[in-house]
Each structure stands twice: as structure tokens, then as C-alpha cells.
PDB file of C-alpha atoms in Angstrom:
ATOM      1  CA  GLN I1313       0.311   0.090  -0.602  1.00  0.00           C
ATOM      2  CA  VAL I1314       2.470   2.405   0.609  1.00  0.00           C
ATOM      3  CA  GLN I1315       5.442   2.680  -1.706  1.00  0.00           C
ATOM      4  CA  LEU I1316       8.130   5.620  -2.371  1.00  0.00           C
ATOM      5  CA  VAL I1317       9.933   6.638  -5.568  1.00  0.00           C
ATOM      6  CA  GLU I1318      13.476   7.048  -6.045  1.00  0.00           C
ATOM      7  CA  SER I1319      14.357   9.448  -8.897  1.00  0.00           C
ATOM      8  CA  GLY I1320      17.954  11.492  -9.463  1.00  0.00           C
ATOM      9  CA  GLY I1321      20.238   9.505  -9.186  1.00  0.00           C
ATOM     10  CA  GLY I1322      22.625   8.950 -12.520  1.00  0.00           C
ATOM     11  CA  LEU I1323      26.284   9.725 -13.667  1.00  0.00           C
ATOM     12  CA  VAL I1324      28.444  13.132 -12.894  1.00  0.00           C
ATOM     13  CA  GLN I1325      32.163  13.903 -12.911  1.00  0.00           C
ATOM     14  CA  ALA I1326      33.719  14.767  -8.860  1.00  0.00           C
ATOM     15  CA  GLY I1327      32.864  17.916  -8.173  1.00  0.00           C
ATOM     16  CA  GLY I1328      29.506  18.232  -9.568  1.00  0.00           C
ATOM     17  CA  SER I1329      26.083  17.874  -8.346  1.00  0.00           C
ATOM     18  CA  LEU I1330      23.010  15.970  -8.072  1.00  0.00           C
ATOM     19  CA  ARG I1331      19.218  16.611  -6.268  1.00  0.00           C
ATOM     20  CA  LEU I1332      18.062  13.203  -5.369  1.00  0.00           C
ATOM     21  CA  SER I1333      13.710  13.020  -4.778  1.00  0.00           C
ATOM     22  CA  CYS I1334      11.981  10.572  -2.941  1.00  0.00           C
ATOM     23  CA  ALA I1335       7.560  10.661  -3.035  1.00  0.00           C
ATOM     24  CA  ALA I1336       5.470   8.557  -0.430  1.00  0.00           C
ATOM     25  CA  SER I1337       2.437   7.205  -1.371  1.00  0.00           C
ATOM     26  CA  GLY I1338      -0.474   5.150  -0.286  1.00  0.00           C
ATOM     27  CA  SER I1339      -2.227   5.027   2.861  1.00  0.00           C
ATOM     28  CA  ILE I1340       0.137   6.841   4.779  1.00  0.00           C
ATOM     29  CA  PHE I1341      -1.159   8.855   8.302  1.00  0.00           C
ATOM     30  CA  SER I1342       1.471  10.591   9.644  1.00  0.00           C
ATOM     31  CA  ILE I1343       5.246  10.618   8.813  1.00  0.00           C
ATOM     32  CA  ASN I1344       7.782  10.793  11.047  1.00  0.00           C
ATOM     33  CA  ALA I1345      10.998  10.894  10.052  1.00  0.00           C
ATOM     34  CA  MET I1346      12.705  10.662   6.423  1.00  0.00           C
ATOM     35  CA  GLY I1347      15.660  10.264   5.222  1.00  0.00           C
ATOM     36  CA  TRP I1348      18.970   8.245   2.609  1.00  0.00           C
ATOM     37  CA  TYR I1349      20.463   5.319   3.471  1.00  0.00           C
ATOM     38  CA  ARG I1350      23.267   4.389   0.780  1.00  0.00           C
ATOM     39  CA  GLN I1351      25.339   0.839  -0.060  1.00  0.00           C
ATOM     40  CA  ALA I1352      28.472   0.202  -2.248  1.00  0.00           C
ATOM     41  CA  PRO I1353      29.286  -2.682  -3.384  1.00  0.00           C
ATOM     42  CA  GLY I1354      30.266  -5.373  -0.550  1.00  0.00           C
ATOM     43  CA  LYS I1355      30.071  -2.714   2.284  1.00  0.00           C
ATOM     44  CA  GLN I1356      26.953  -2.560   4.429  1.00  0.00           C
ATOM     45  CA  ARG I1357      23.702   0.207   4.037  1.00  0.00           C
ATOM     46  CA  GLU I1358      25.044   2.921   6.111  1.00  0.00           C
ATOM     47  CA  LEU I1359      23.090   5.914   7.248  1.00  0.00           C
ATOM     48  CA  VAL I1360      23.808   9.190   4.688  1.00  0.00           C
ATOM     49  CA  ALA I1361      21.044  12.368   6.117  1.00  0.00           C
ATOM     50  CA  THR I1362      17.372  11.428   8.146  1.00  0.00           C
ATOM     51  CA  SER I1363      15.196  14.423   8.543  1.00  0.00           C
ATOM     52  CA  THR I1364      12.649  14.169  11.208  1.00  0.00           C
ATOM     53  CA  ASN I1365       9.152  16.252  12.661  1.00  0.00           C
ATOM     54  CA  GLY I1366      10.117  19.622  13.718  1.00  0.00           C
ATOM     55  CA  ASP I1367      13.670  20.079  10.740  1.00  0.00           C
ATOM     56  CA  ASN I1368      15.365  17.926  13.088  1.00  0.00           C
ATOM     57  CA  THR I1369      18.478  17.088  10.414  1.00  0.00           C
ATOM     58  CA  ASN I1370      21.207  14.206  10.983  1.00  0.00           C
ATOM     59  CA  TYR I1371      24.062  13.529   8.282  1.00  0.00           C
ATOM     60  CA  ALA I1372      26.579  10.884   8.045  1.00  0.00           C
ATOM     61  CA  ASP I1373      30.392  13.374   9.221  1.00  0.00           C
ATOM     62  CA  SER I1374      31.253  12.427   5.288  1.00  0.00           C
ATOM     63  CA  VAL I1375      28.826  14.612   3.719  1.00  0.00           C
ATOM     64  CA  LYS I1376      28.405  16.594   5.755  1.00  0.00           C
ATOM     65  CA  GLY I1377      28.547  20.346   3.891  1.00  0.00           C
ATOM     66  CA  ARG I1378      28.186  18.742   1.082  1.00  0.00           C
ATOM     67  CA  PHE I1379      24.632  17.375   1.341  1.00  0.00           C
ATOM     68  CA  THR I1380      21.819  19.103   2.335  1.00  0.00           C
ATOM     69  CA  ILE I1381      18.598  17.374   2.939  1.00  0.00           C
ATOM     70  CA  SER I1382      14.676  19.055   3.256  1.00  0.00           C
ATOM     71  CA  ARG I1383      10.919  17.743   2.990  1.00  0.00           C
ATOM     72  CA  ASP I1384       8.286  19.217   1.026  1.00  0.00           C
ATOM     73  CA  ASN I1385       5.613  17.963   4.053  1.00  0.00           C
ATOM     74  CA  ALA I1386       2.681  19.284   2.286  1.00  0.00           C
ATOM     75  CA  LYS I1387       3.545  16.256  -0.566  1.00  0.00           C
ATOM     76  CA  ASN I1388       5.499  13.496   1.269  1.00  0.00           C
ATOM     77  CA  THR I1389       8.281  14.172  -0.693  1.00  0.00           C
ATOM     78  CA  VAL I1390      11.705  14.374   1.263  1.00  0.00           C
ATOM     79  CA  TYR I1391      15.496  15.715  -1.107  1.00  0.00           C
ATOM     80  CA  LEU I1392      18.708  15.441  -1.288  1.00  0.00           C
ATOM     81  CA  GLN I1393      21.631  17.952  -2.388  1.00  0.00           C
ATOM     82  CA  MET I1394      24.419  16.512  -3.015  1.00  0.00           C
ATOM     83  CA  ASN I1395      27.437  19.293  -3.740  1.00  0.00           C
ATOM     84  CA  SER I1396      30.894  18.486  -4.606  1.00  0.00           C
ATOM     85  CA  LEU I1397      30.028  14.879  -4.568  1.00  0.00           C
ATOM     86  CA  LYS I1398      33.246  12.810  -4.241  1.00  0.00           C
ATOM     87  CA  PRO I1399      33.815   9.304  -6.069  1.00  0.00           C
ATOM     88  CA  GLU I1400      34.269   8.508  -2.535  1.00  0.00           C
ATOM     89  CA  ASP I1401      30.014   8.508  -2.692  1.00  0.00           C
ATOM     90  CA  THR I1402      29.351   6.759  -5.606  1.00  0.00           C
ATOM     91  CA  ALA I1403      26.299   3.784  -3.798  1.00  0.00           C
ATOM     92  CA  VAL I1404      23.051   3.048  -4.327  1.00  0.00           C
ATOM     93  CA  TYR I1405      21.155   5.244  -2.065  1.00  0.00           C
ATOM     94  CA  TYR I1406      17.903   4.421  -1.354  1.00  0.00           C
ATOM     95  CA  CYS I1407      14.992   6.445   0.790  1.00  0.00           C
ATOM     96  CA  TYR I1408      13.852   5.828   4.081  1.00  0.00           C
ATOM     97  CA  ALA I1409      10.378   7.067   5.779  1.00  0.00           C
ATOM     98  CA  ARG I1410       8.753   5.993   9.005  1.00  0.00           C
ATOM     99  CA  LEU I1411       4.746   6.822   9.156  1.00  0.00           C
ATOM    100  CA  THR I1412       1.832   5.556  10.808  1.00  0.00           C
ATOM    101  CA  LYS I1413      -0.721   4.128   8.508  1.00  0.00           C
ATOM    102  CA  ASN I1414      -3.368   5.254  10.147  1.00  0.00           C
ATOM    103  CA  ARG I1415      -4.451   6.956  14.371  1.00  0.00           C
ATOM    104  CA  TYR I1416      -3.585   3.287  16.192  1.00  0.00           C
ATOM    105  CA  ASN I1417      -1.082   1.583  14.547  1.00  0.00           C
ATOM    106  CA  TYR I1418       2.584   2.630  15.733  1.00  0.00           C
ATOM    107  CA  TYR I1419       5.085   3.389  13.785  1.00  0.00           C
ATOM    108  CA  ASN I1420       6.447   0.774  10.028  1.00  0.00           C
ATOM    109  CA  ASP I1421       9.678   1.286   8.598  1.00  0.00           C
ATOM    110  CA  TYR I1422       9.836   1.821   4.319  1.00  0.00           C
ATOM    111  CA  TRP I1423      12.459   2.128   2.187  1.00  0.00           C
ATOM    112  CA  GLY I1424      12.866   3.183  -2.204  1.00  0.00           C
ATOM    113  CA  GLN I1425      13.929   0.935  -4.654  1.00  0.00           C
ATOM    114  CA  GLY I1426      16.671   2.453  -4.949  1.00  0.00           C
ATOM    115  CA  THR I1427      19.072   4.898  -6.316  1.00  0.00           C
ATOM    116  CA  GLN I1428      22.188   4.541  -8.703  1.00  0.00           C
ATOM    117  CA  VAL I1429      25.135   7.592  -8.437  1.00  0.00           C
ATOM    118  CA  THR I1430      27.878   6.852  -9.791  1.00  0.00           C
ATOM    119  CA  VAL I1431      30.990   9.513  -9.366  1.00  0.00           C
ATOM    120  CA  SER I1432      33.532   9.840 -11.959  1.00  0.00           C
ATOM    121  CA  SER I1433      37.587  10.679 -11.193  1.00  0.00           C
TER     122      SER I1433
END
């Protein structure tokens, strides 16, 4: 019922920029948090940035000062503006949302299908 659809990935040269978007749709009562994780080949999935209610944000140390997470709550959409990209940013980026489907249920976590970001030297 709930879907997270990402877009904006692609191939970019080092120093370039990309903006990722993720829209949540379906049976949604409220969203507690949205964010982005990434997974490089042979490595564990790691947090990139999260945004909780109240505009509280959290960033991985490796992206601080370069990436910016933002949300459009009216559209249930989260963005990740990625500037000054480095080859080590290459990974599959996954959208994340923590939400409730109705007023009676506790939260559930959902993931998007992932979008590839490749940064060339």
C-alpha cells in the first residue's frame, strides 16, 4: 500500500551535483521521519542524512557541508541535494520513511527501490 519512489540518480563527474527526490504515497496517516541511506558494493548500508519532525536533521560525517536534506511535508517528499560529489560517494541511495498508516497503529519503516549514483574521477 505504501510506496517510496526515488528519482534523480545518475552519472556525474567529481565536483558535480545531483538532487535526489523521494515521494511517499499510499495509505499514510503521518510521517515521523524521512531520510537517505546508501550502500556501496561489498559494504553495509549506511546512513547519509535523516530529517525528523520539527526540522531536526542528522548527517553522516562524510557528507557534512556537502549534502543537504529537505522535506516538502505537503507532498510527502524528501530531497537530497548533493554538491561537491566525490568518487567515494558512489553507491545505491535508498529513500527511507518512518510512518503510521492510521491513528491507532505504531510506526513502520519503509524503503524505496534505490537509485544509483556514480561519481567518476
